[in-house]
Structure formats: structure tokens, C-alpha cells
């Protein structure tokens, strides 16, 4: 009798709970691993020192930030901070932390951790790239009146402060864990140099999905360091990778043919591809070469000689747009529509050079002092689009008599030359624009910045136009009126278009591929593209 | 000796030279309206992803690769012969020292040495000159490979009866060099033949690593690297022309070596 009653009770319980089971399984998919690739090892796991794309992605995946930019609708949403208030003069930001926050090791996250993080980021010893966005990082004061409140006292208004806070990962006070203890959706569980990095879900992550299910849905992320994009695509086709977040153009068409509906061309990204000449005093170059590279007319002639439409069509297989400035047309808020496209005109280029005393002797251009105009262009090896761009540029400049050597280097060796030794003449690289707000580009445009690539870390602006750029960028960062900001940014775009410290080539399109078995994906042109919806991404049907 | 294979290689070279001289396109000229084209009257083997004549580039790569490899191999074999002879005919301590130095050189990771040297080269070094430097390096790296063989051969020759007889008849040591040379010719020839395909493959490998001959000068290395993307996107089999040519040359060389050994 008791046995029968027990059976009946169990049956009743099952019947009672069964309507919930499908809902639960729909709301909280089975945990699983998602894998994709990074093309190279991240240069750092310290979120304060992130300065390259791979490190940026790791930071996005692990960082708990106070405010998060929603990459889909471009709105700023509360994250670790449940609310914030900006004073009328913009100099006091008060943030209220959510209750019950924890780091991935279970330790509580309080205002003390936030204060310590900011102090470390703003410290000159850290040399955090994001510090430049505070304009005067040394004068910023951070304090915490209680365990849940943080106050930022800024010497000047920083417009776009929300975008700055989106880049600052809150870490445990006085502990540099390099991603091992985080307040974001994942933490670094395993890192094998040259092979992969494995991230494990943060069991104490604050965010909840539908019906209160804990985010992220995926248990593990495995990011393989794989430079070879063909191997990456083959593995994606075999189902080993959940997504390809940067599909190279040569693989895009093939992938689209093999797996229709998997590939997505989202149009121009915010990124740019550009060429620049080394104008640094520290560059170990002959004096006459420095004269060329610092001459605006020389740079204008080079720009006029380049066929950007051919670069977009040939180097990017049509998946790029000829560029005329540092803000992409995809950034509709800040793009300067008054800028005209650069029309290729080799004759005008030669005329500009002739006016400065350059002359052609046979096929060779000579400078006024008789030196043949020869220089090398560096770019990173393995990036076929950039190698093709370099070859196209080599041919275009040969028409005006400039002899160009294309030198491809592996990325670390290239960065070493560009950032440290300055032992290069010209380079072609891309710039990833993570945030649409121009304030996020302060670390490139301020002449004192280490990322001011053509002449980094100037003690004072080397030219009047660089001083003007400094002035306008600071002005837009301080202005509260959007129209005033837009005018300042338009002015910077005009200066850059005239002076050409960067000769912009194309805006590459955002190309990605997503496994049809993946759910919870939201596509975006903003970095980190498809990975921006990592918290909700999961395999359909509970695949393990 | 398989003269037929040598003739075949010679014919390939002549065909390549004729193509280069007779074509209206240079290896660097980009026809941007005919990118990745299949074969046509204007472009016999089609064009690559930058609109350059594939046939002309393959011909140039063949001539450059073969010439560079032959020169590097000849230099390596000559150097090996010289050092091996010196090691065999000089004082024993000097001989041992040379052999040990050769063995030590063989243990060096040559790829890193090549990378080191290439990174030390000036960035403005023209592509052809960087190619010359590459092949000279390959020559220097190849010499120690045959050092012990040459040393052994010369040592054995030096102990031959006819050598002793010649010395007894008043022949000076300095005069015996030319006599030795005629006996060493077969070794030189084998070493030369063995090292030519090794140099070709080494240059092709360096090209795939970005250490080979720079653009726009065509080399088997940079053309094979370009095949990685072209093979996926191209619908024409002509895209494999550089690889086919490379394989033909290597097979012909191997058959020549086989014939020479027999």
C-alpha cells in the first residue's frame, strides 16, 4: 500500500512539474562550449593595458564594466552600476553599484575595488591607453563614500564618459589577476601560449537572461590562436567552431557558396585601413627621407596617385568602401558628409611634386636634392588583403616614379618597429574603432599619445595642424552641446583630409559567419562584432 | 647520366626565357580589369588575383629559382670541395678543427639564421638583391653538408699509390691540386645535383614564410603562397601552373641525380 502511494506521489509530482520543464529548457539552454579563433596571442591579459584586437576581445569577454554599450541599439545600459548620475557641469559622476556583486572567485565586489581599479588605470605607471580619454588623468579623483557608491571627480567634462567606462574592467583591489578573477561573464581558466585560451563562465556573474536564467549560457569558451584563415574556415565547416567573427574577403565568397545563409556582409565597419609615413624624430632614417615624409605635398601626391576603388574591388573582393577619412560612413552620427572622395589623379600628383622641385628621370622620381624617391612599406604577413593593397600601392606609386619595397613581417615584429624602435619608413595597417564616439579615438589623435602612430609621444605638437587637432579633440571632449562637438570633429576630419598624417585607403566591410546551430546571436558592426552577444549565445537543442 | 632530363630542364628554361622576352606583359604589370581570369588569347595561363600574367610570372619564377639554385649549389659544392681539401691535406689539427666547425654549423637551426639575416637586411633592399642574398645564404648553409664527404674522398686520394709515385718523381704538393681536381669532379657534380632541388625547395619554403623574394618579383615561394587563397576561389585549373612547373623541375632534377648515381 505504501509502495503504491509513493508511486502515485511521484507521478503526481511529475505531472505537476512537467509543464515547467519545456519552459525551463527553453529559458536556460544546456551549458556547453563555444569555440572560435583569435589570429594571434593577445599581447596582454591585463585589461588596463589592452591595445590590440586580440586583447580587446579577451577583455570584452571577461570584463565587468560599470556601464555597457549595447552594440545592437547603440544605447548605454547599466552593468555593474545599476544607475549613474552626471552633474550639470559634467565634472562629477556618481555611480551606484548593484547589490550583491561578486567576482568570479566569490569575493565581494565593492566600491573599494572600483576605486582601486580607477586609480590603477589613471596612474602614469600603468600607461593605460584608456587613461588618455580622461584628458588630464592625473587630476581625476576617485572616491567611495560607501561600499556601493563611487564618485569620479573630473577636472574637465569628458563627453562620452559612458563609452570610456565601457572600456574599464573592474578588478579586485590591489590584485592584478590578468583575467583569472573577473567580474564579467567569463574568466581566464587556462592559457596556453601559442595554442589557445579557455574561458570559463563566471558563476557569480550578476546578469540574468529570460525568466531569470543565469548568464552566460555557455559554460566554456575556447579561443584557439590560429593565424591561418583557411584552416579556420575548414574547421568552421566541420562544425568545430561556432562562428567566424572576421571572415577574410577571399574566404567569404567560398564560404557563402559552400554554406548558404551562414555568411553575413554587414556593410562598412567602423574600421579603417590606412597607410602612413614615419614622421618621428626618433626614426633612424636619413634626413632627406624625413623631409619627404613630413612634407604635406608629398603625402598629398601619394594619396592622389592611389586607386582606392581598385583596392576595394581587388584587395577586398568588393567587400570594402574607398575611404576619405578616419570616420566611417557607418558611423552616421559623426561622419563628415562634406568630405569629398579622393579621386585618383596621377598627373595632378606629379604636378604637385614638380611644384616642390621633384622631377622624373626616366621612371625614377628624384627629390630636389637628387635623391631617388625610394622607400619601403611594412605590413603584416599573412593578411592577404593588406599584401594585395601593398602590391597595388606599389604599382600606383611606380606610375609617379616612386620605388616602393613591400616588406611583410609577422605581427609582433611589425609592432616592435612601429611602436618601439621606429625603424620603418611607411606602413599599412588597420585601425579598429571599438566605439563610435570620437572621444574613444583620443589615444590616436592627441599628439602626446603613444598611439599617435606617425609621431608618437610628442612632447609638444610638432606642427600647427597637430596643435589644432589637439585643441579640437579636447574641445569636443569638453563640450556638452552635440552640435558643438560635431563641428569640432568635422574640423578634425577636414584637417586630416588636408594634411594626411594617415592616408586612408578603405573601410573594410564587416564579414562574419555564424553556425546555423547557434542561437541567441545578435549581429553588429561594432567590435567585437558577432561576439558582442556572447552572453546569450548557445547551441540549439542543448548540444554539448 | 640522364641527359634527356637535363635537356628537358634546358628546354623548360628556354621556353620560359622565350615567354618572358616575347610577351607584351611584364611580370609586375597589373591589368586590373582582368583579375583572376582564366586562359585567353591575351593571357595564355590566365591572370592572378592582381591581374598579372600568370604564364609570364611562372616563367620568371622558373628562371629565377633555377638560376639562383644552380649558382647557390655551385658555390656550396665549390666551398665544400675547397674546405674539404684543405682539411684533408693540411695539418691534422687544422683538419679536425675544420670538420668540427662544419659539424657545428650543421647543428644550427638554419631557419632562424635565415630569419635573423633577413631581418638585419635594410628594408629598402630591392627584391632581386634580397633574392641574391637569400641564395648566397643557402650556399653558405649547404657547404658544410658535404664537408666530411669531400674530406674523406680527398684523404683517400692522397694515399693512393699514384700520388706517392708522383711525389717520388718530384711533383710538388702545389702542383698536385689540378690532378686531384679531375678525380674530385664526380663528387662535385653529385653534390651540385643534390643541392639544386634542395635550394629550390628552401627558397619556396622561405617564400611561404614571408622571408623569400619580395613582391613584385615572382618566385615559387610567393606564387605557392598565393595559391593558398587562389585555389579556394579560382575556378580555373591554370592556377596550379606554378606548382606543376615546380614539380616538373624537381622530378627532372631527381631523375638526373638518379642517372648520375648509376
Tab-separated table of C-alpha atoms in Angstrom, chain A residues 210-494:
chain	number	residue	atom	x	y	z
A	210	UNK	CA	14.927	35.386	-19.795
A	211	UNK	CA	12.940	34.064	-16.856
A	212	UNK	CA	15.825	34.706	-14.519
A	213	UNK	CA	18.223	32.195	-16.033
A	214	UNK	CA	21.819	32.974	-15.128
A	215	UNK	CA	24.020	34.298	-17.893
A	216	UNK	CA	26.136	33.440	-19.771
A	217	UNK	CA	24.545	30.317	-21.234
A	218	UNK	CA	27.806	28.834	-22.461
A	219	UNK	CA	29.950	27.010	-19.920
A	220	UNK	CA	33.254	27.449	-21.665
A	221	UNK	CA	34.784	29.428	-24.426
A	222	UNK	CA	37.832	28.209	-26.214
A	223	UNK	CA	39.682	30.688	-28.388
A	224	UNK	CA	42.320	28.998	-30.499
A	225	UNK	CA	45.245	31.073	-31.693
A	226	UNK	CA	45.154	30.362	-35.359
A	227	UNK	CA	46.707	32.630	-37.901
A	228	UNK	CA	45.789	30.551	-40.911
A	229	UNK	CA	42.349	31.651	-42.012
A	230	UNK	CA	41.884	28.726	-44.412
A	231	UNK	CA	42.317	26.257	-41.563
A	232	UNK	CA	39.917	28.337	-39.520
A	233	UNK	CA	37.289	28.134	-42.239
A	234	UNK	CA	37.750	24.409	-42.712
A	235	UNK	CA	37.237	23.853	-39.014
A	236	UNK	CA	34.149	26.044	-39.085
A	237	UNK	CA	32.768	23.997	-41.972
A	238	UNK	CA	33.416	20.839	-39.934
A	239	UNK	CA	31.458	22.295	-37.063
A	240	UNK	CA	34.407	22.710	-34.690
A	241	UNK	CA	33.916	26.461	-34.469
A	242	UNK	CA	30.674	28.188	-33.629
A	243	UNK	CA	31.452	31.325	-35.578
A	244	UNK	CA	33.964	33.215	-37.607
A	245	UNK	CA	33.959	36.772	-36.419
A	246	UNK	CA	36.287	38.198	-39.044
A	247	UNK	CA	35.955	36.333	-42.291
A	248	UNK	CA	38.679	37.389	-44.711
A	249	UNK	CA	37.345	38.529	-48.033
A	250	UNK	CA	38.931	35.732	-50.069
A	251	UNK	CA	37.211	33.130	-47.958
A	252	UNK	CA	33.855	34.890	-47.784
A	253	UNK	CA	32.620	34.010	-51.277
A	254	UNK	CA	33.787	30.405	-50.967
A	255	UNK	CA	32.094	30.054	-47.610
A	256	UNK	CA	28.904	31.605	-48.972
A	257	UNK	CA	28.877	29.075	-51.813
A	258	UNK	CA	29.521	26.096	-49.562
A	259	UNK	CA	27.101	27.062	-46.796
A	260	UNK	CA	24.426	29.474	-47.989
A	261	UNK	CA	22.831	31.543	-45.284
A	262	UNK	CA	25.784	31.212	-42.945
A	263	UNK	CA	27.744	34.246	-44.084
A	264	UNK	CA	26.785	37.846	-43.381
A	265	UNK	CA	28.124	41.053	-45.008
A	266	UNK	CA	27.001	43.804	-42.651
A	267	UNK	CA	28.338	46.705	-44.768
A	268	UNK	CA	31.177	49.136	-43.901
A	269	UNK	CA	32.549	48.629	-40.446
A	270	UNK	CA	33.858	51.398	-38.231
A	271	UNK	CA	37.386	50.231	-39.008
A	272	UNK	CA	39.801	51.818	-41.400
A	273	UNK	CA	42.796	50.686	-43.409
A	274	UNK	CA	45.426	53.313	-43.889
A	275	UNK	CA	48.966	53.984	-44.861
A	276	UNK	CA	51.228	56.457	-43.124
A	277	UNK	CA	54.774	57.702	-43.208
A	278	UNK	CA	57.097	57.753	-40.250
A	279	UNK	CA	57.456	61.370	-39.119
A	280	UNK	CA	59.064	60.630	-35.798
A	281	UNK	CA	62.236	62.421	-34.733
A	282	UNK	CA	63.460	59.151	-33.274
A	283	UNK	CA	63.223	57.342	-36.615
A	284	UNK	CA	66.645	56.071	-37.752
A	285	UNK	CA	66.110	57.393	-41.274
A	286	UNK	CA	68.234	59.608	-43.485
A	287	UNK	CA	67.414	63.286	-43.089
A	288	UNK	CA	66.239	63.630	-46.690
A	289	UNK	CA	63.659	60.888	-46.171
A	290	UNK	CA	62.305	62.660	-43.117
A	291	UNK	CA	61.945	65.768	-45.266
A	292	UNK	CA	59.809	63.838	-47.754
A	293	UNK	CA	57.601	62.226	-45.140
A	294	UNK	CA	56.998	65.464	-43.233
A	295	UNK	CA	56.055	67.334	-46.402
A	296	UNK	CA	52.264	67.603	-46.736
A	297	UNK	CA	52.582	67.978	-50.515
A	298	UNK	CA	54.464	64.695	-50.721
A	299	UNK	CA	51.723	62.920	-48.802
A	300	UNK	CA	49.019	64.581	-50.881
A	301	UNK	CA	50.752	63.440	-54.067
A	302	UNK	CA	50.948	59.881	-52.763
A	303	UNK	CA	47.258	59.991	-51.853
A	304	UNK	CA	46.296	61.295	-55.287
A	305	UNK	CA	48.227	58.520	-57.012
A	306	UNK	CA	46.366	55.719	-55.225
A	307	UNK	CA	43.427	53.919	-56.812
A	308	UNK	CA	41.161	53.300	-53.839
A	309	UNK	CA	38.357	51.852	-55.934
A	310	UNK	CA	40.761	49.200	-57.224
A	311	UNK	CA	41.861	48.441	-53.673
A	312	UNK	CA	38.258	47.940	-52.572
A	313	UNK	CA	37.421	45.834	-55.624
A	314	UNK	CA	40.588	43.735	-55.891
A	315	UNK	CA	42.101	43.544	-52.425
A	316	UNK	CA	38.722	43.151	-50.709
A	317	UNK	CA	36.757	41.448	-53.486
A	318	UNK	CA	34.250	44.292	-53.390
A	319	UNK	CA	33.672	43.997	-49.626
A	320	UNK	CA	35.095	47.417	-48.761
A	321	UNK	CA	34.409	51.100	-49.426
A	322	UNK	CA	37.020	53.665	-50.608
A	323	UNK	CA	37.910	55.821	-47.633
A	324	UNK	CA	38.339	59.547	-47.278
A	325	UNK	CA	38.730	59.998	-43.549
A	326	UNK	CA	39.053	58.356	-40.186
A	327	UNK	CA	35.328	58.143	-39.507
A	328	UNK	CA	33.483	55.535	-41.499
A	329	UNK	CA	30.138	56.332	-43.157
A	330	UNK	CA	28.736	53.533	-40.955
A	331	UNK	CA	29.201	55.968	-38.090
A	332	UNK	CA	26.275	58.090	-39.226
A	333	UNK	CA	26.377	60.331	-36.164
A	334	UNK	CA	29.926	61.573	-36.643
A	335	UNK	CA	30.793	61.071	-40.311
A	336	UNK	CA	31.559	64.374	-42.111
A	337	UNK	CA	29.389	64.279	-45.209
A	338	UNK	CA	31.127	67.380	-46.578
A	339	UNK	CA	34.362	65.480	-47.197
A	340	UNK	CA	34.793	64.675	-50.836
A	341	UNK	CA	36.004	61.279	-52.016
A	342	UNK	CA	39.631	61.300	-53.125
A	343	UNK	CA	39.768	60.984	-56.906
A	344	UNK	CA	42.861	59.251	-58.194
A	345	UNK	CA	44.857	61.533	-60.478
A	346	UNK	CA	48.492	60.639	-61.163
A	347	UNK	CA	49.027	63.745	-63.319
A	348	UNK	CA	47.924	66.043	-60.518
A	349	UNK	CA	50.186	64.120	-58.155
A	350	UNK	CA	53.154	64.715	-60.459
A	351	UNK	CA	52.234	68.373	-60.837
A	352	UNK	CA	52.157	68.793	-57.046
A	353	UNK	CA	55.578	67.186	-56.755
A	354	UNK	CA	57.008	69.197	-59.641
A	355	UNK	CA	55.945	72.407	-57.905
A	356	UNK	CA	58.091	71.321	-54.970
A	357	UNK	CA	61.120	70.609	-57.109
A	358	UNK	CA	60.725	66.858	-57.639
A	359	UNK	CA	61.458	65.636	-61.133
A	360	UNK	CA	61.265	62.388	-63.030
A	361	UNK	CA	64.379	60.938	-64.606
A	362	UNK	CA	63.171	58.083	-66.782
A	363	UNK	CA	60.974	56.025	-64.487
A	364	UNK	CA	62.548	57.282	-61.292
A	365	UNK	CA	61.350	60.249	-59.298
A	366	UNK	CA	64.130	62.381	-57.825
A	367	UNK	CA	63.733	64.815	-54.960
A	368	UNK	CA	65.040	68.417	-55.271
A	369	UNK	CA	68.424	67.273	-53.936
A	370	UNK	CA	68.659	64.485	-56.485
A	371	UNK	CA	67.922	61.546	-54.180
A	372	UNK	CA	65.819	58.822	-55.826
A	373	UNK	CA	62.499	58.571	-54.054
A	374	UNK	CA	62.564	55.017	-52.720
A	375	UNK	CA	61.053	53.735	-49.544
A	376	UNK	CA	59.672	50.600	-48.041
A	377	UNK	CA	56.146	49.906	-46.854
A	378	UNK	CA	55.716	47.485	-43.987
A	379	UNK	CA	52.648	45.438	-43.375
A	380	UNK	CA	51.849	42.253	-41.536
A	381	UNK	CA	52.406	38.945	-43.274
A	382	UNK	CA	49.517	36.536	-43.606
A	383	UNK	CA	46.920	39.228	-44.242
A	384	UNK	CA	46.249	38.706	-47.937
A	385	UNK	CA	44.116	41.829	-48.290
A	386	UNK	CA	46.884	44.022	-46.913
A	387	UNK	CA	49.525	42.292	-49.021
A	388	UNK	CA	47.420	42.902	-52.125
A	389	UNK	CA	46.832	46.501	-51.078
A	390	UNK	CA	50.571	46.947	-50.726
A	391	UNK	CA	51.150	45.489	-54.199
A	392	UNK	CA	48.501	47.760	-55.718
A	393	UNK	CA	50.011	50.781	-53.972
A	394	UNK	CA	53.466	49.724	-55.173
A	395	UNK	CA	52.224	49.781	-58.757
A	396	UNK	CA	50.302	53.041	-58.361
A	397	UNK	CA	53.327	54.828	-56.919
A	398	UNK	CA	55.572	53.398	-59.647
A	399	UNK	CA	53.495	55.415	-62.115
A	400	UNK	CA	54.666	58.633	-60.452
A	401	UNK	CA	58.210	57.337	-60.212
A	402	UNK	CA	58.315	56.311	-56.560
A	403	UNK	CA	60.021	52.966	-55.994
A	404	UNK	CA	58.392	51.077	-53.195
A	405	UNK	CA	59.599	47.932	-51.483
A	406	UNK	CA	56.878	45.886	-49.864
A	407	UNK	CA	58.106	44.176	-46.725
A	408	UNK	CA	55.853	41.810	-44.822
A	409	UNK	CA	56.668	40.983	-41.233
A	410	UNK	CA	54.993	38.866	-38.618
A	411	UNK	CA	52.780	40.973	-36.398
A	412	UNK	CA	54.912	41.139	-33.232
A	413	UNK	CA	57.993	42.141	-35.253
A	414	UNK	CA	55.917	44.751	-37.052
A	415	UNK	CA	54.525	46.232	-33.851
A	416	UNK	CA	58.026	46.292	-32.373
A	417	UNK	CA	59.172	48.511	-35.219
A	418	UNK	CA	56.093	50.707	-35.286
A	419	UNK	CA	55.718	51.260	-31.565
A	420	UNK	CA	59.198	50.958	-30.139
A	421	UNK	CA	62.209	51.144	-32.425
A	422	UNK	CA	60.525	53.363	-35.063
A	423	UNK	CA	62.742	51.614	-37.627
A	424	UNK	CA	60.412	51.887	-40.601
A	425	UNK	CA	59.585	54.307	-43.394
A	426	UNK	CA	55.939	53.697	-44.204
A	427	UNK	CA	53.383	51.197	-43.047
A	428	UNK	CA	49.963	49.888	-43.920
A	429	UNK	CA	47.766	48.778	-41.076
A	430	UNK	CA	44.207	48.952	-39.961
A	431	UNK	CA	42.660	50.714	-37.021
A	432	UNK	CA	39.893	49.027	-35.093
A	433	UNK	CA	37.382	51.534	-33.836
A	434	UNK	CA	35.626	49.866	-30.975
A	435	UNK	CA	33.432	52.805	-30.033
A	436	UNK	CA	31.580	55.136	-32.428
A	437	UNK	CA	32.188	58.177	-30.197
A	438	UNK	CA	35.235	60.157	-31.367
A	439	UNK	CA	36.338	60.564	-27.758
A	440	UNK	CA	37.418	56.932	-27.965
A	441	UNK	CA	39.949	57.975	-30.584
A	442	UNK	CA	41.737	60.436	-28.312
A	443	UNK	CA	44.620	57.999	-27.898
A	444	UNK	CA	45.301	58.251	-31.637
A	445	UNK	CA	44.762	61.945	-32.260
A	446	UNK	CA	46.334	63.552	-29.212
A	447	UNK	CA	49.935	64.329	-30.155
A	448	UNK	CA	51.202	63.204	-26.730
A	449	UNK	CA	49.705	59.749	-27.057
A	450	UNK	CA	51.760	56.576	-27.636
A	451	UNK	CA	49.238	55.591	-30.333
A	452	UNK	CA	49.789	58.786	-32.340
A	453	UNK	CA	51.303	56.450	-34.839
A	454	UNK	CA	53.068	58.714	-37.318
A	455	UNK	CA	54.891	60.516	-34.496
A	456	UNK	CA	54.116	59.015	-31.118
A	457	UNK	CA	54.504	60.693	-27.753
A	458	UNK	CA	55.320	64.181	-28.942
A	459	UNK	CA	56.346	66.397	-26.033
A	460	UNK	CA	54.547	69.217	-27.798
A	461	UNK	CA	52.701	69.219	-31.134
A	462	UNK	CA	55.273	69.114	-33.914
A	463	UNK	CA	53.143	71.112	-36.357
A	464	UNK	CA	50.432	73.804	-36.139
A	465	UNK	CA	47.855	71.427	-37.587
A	466	UNK	CA	48.620	68.796	-34.924
A	467	UNK	CA	48.171	71.502	-32.309
A	468	UNK	CA	44.828	72.345	-33.918
A	469	UNK	CA	43.786	68.683	-33.810
A	470	UNK	CA	44.739	68.524	-30.121
A	471	UNK	CA	42.671	71.628	-29.472
A	472	UNK	CA	39.606	70.416	-31.391
A	473	UNK	CA	39.679	66.928	-29.875
A	474	UNK	CA	39.862	68.349	-26.381
A	475	UNK	CA	37.099	70.804	-27.249
A	476	UNK	CA	34.758	68.050	-28.422
A	477	UNK	CA	35.548	66.064	-25.298
A	478	UNK	CA	34.570	69.018	-23.112
A	479	UNK	CA	31.532	70.317	-24.981
A	480	UNK	CA	28.093	69.341	-23.777
A	481	UNK	CA	26.283	70.530	-26.928
A	482	UNK	CA	26.218	67.845	-29.605
A	483	UNK	CA	26.334	70.433	-32.390
A	484	UNK	CA	29.478	71.974	-30.945
A	485	UNK	CA	31.036	68.518	-30.684
A	486	UNK	CA	30.085	67.667	-34.254
A	487	UNK	CA	31.614	70.912	-35.523
A	488	UNK	CA	34.878	70.155	-33.725
A	489	UNK	CA	35.012	66.592	-35.033
A	490	UNK	CA	34.183	67.789	-38.550
A	491	UNK	CA	37.089	70.234	-38.276
A	492	UNK	CA	39.447	67.423	-37.258
A	493	UNK	CA	38.247	65.342	-40.197
A	494	UNK	CA	38.920	68.274	-42.542
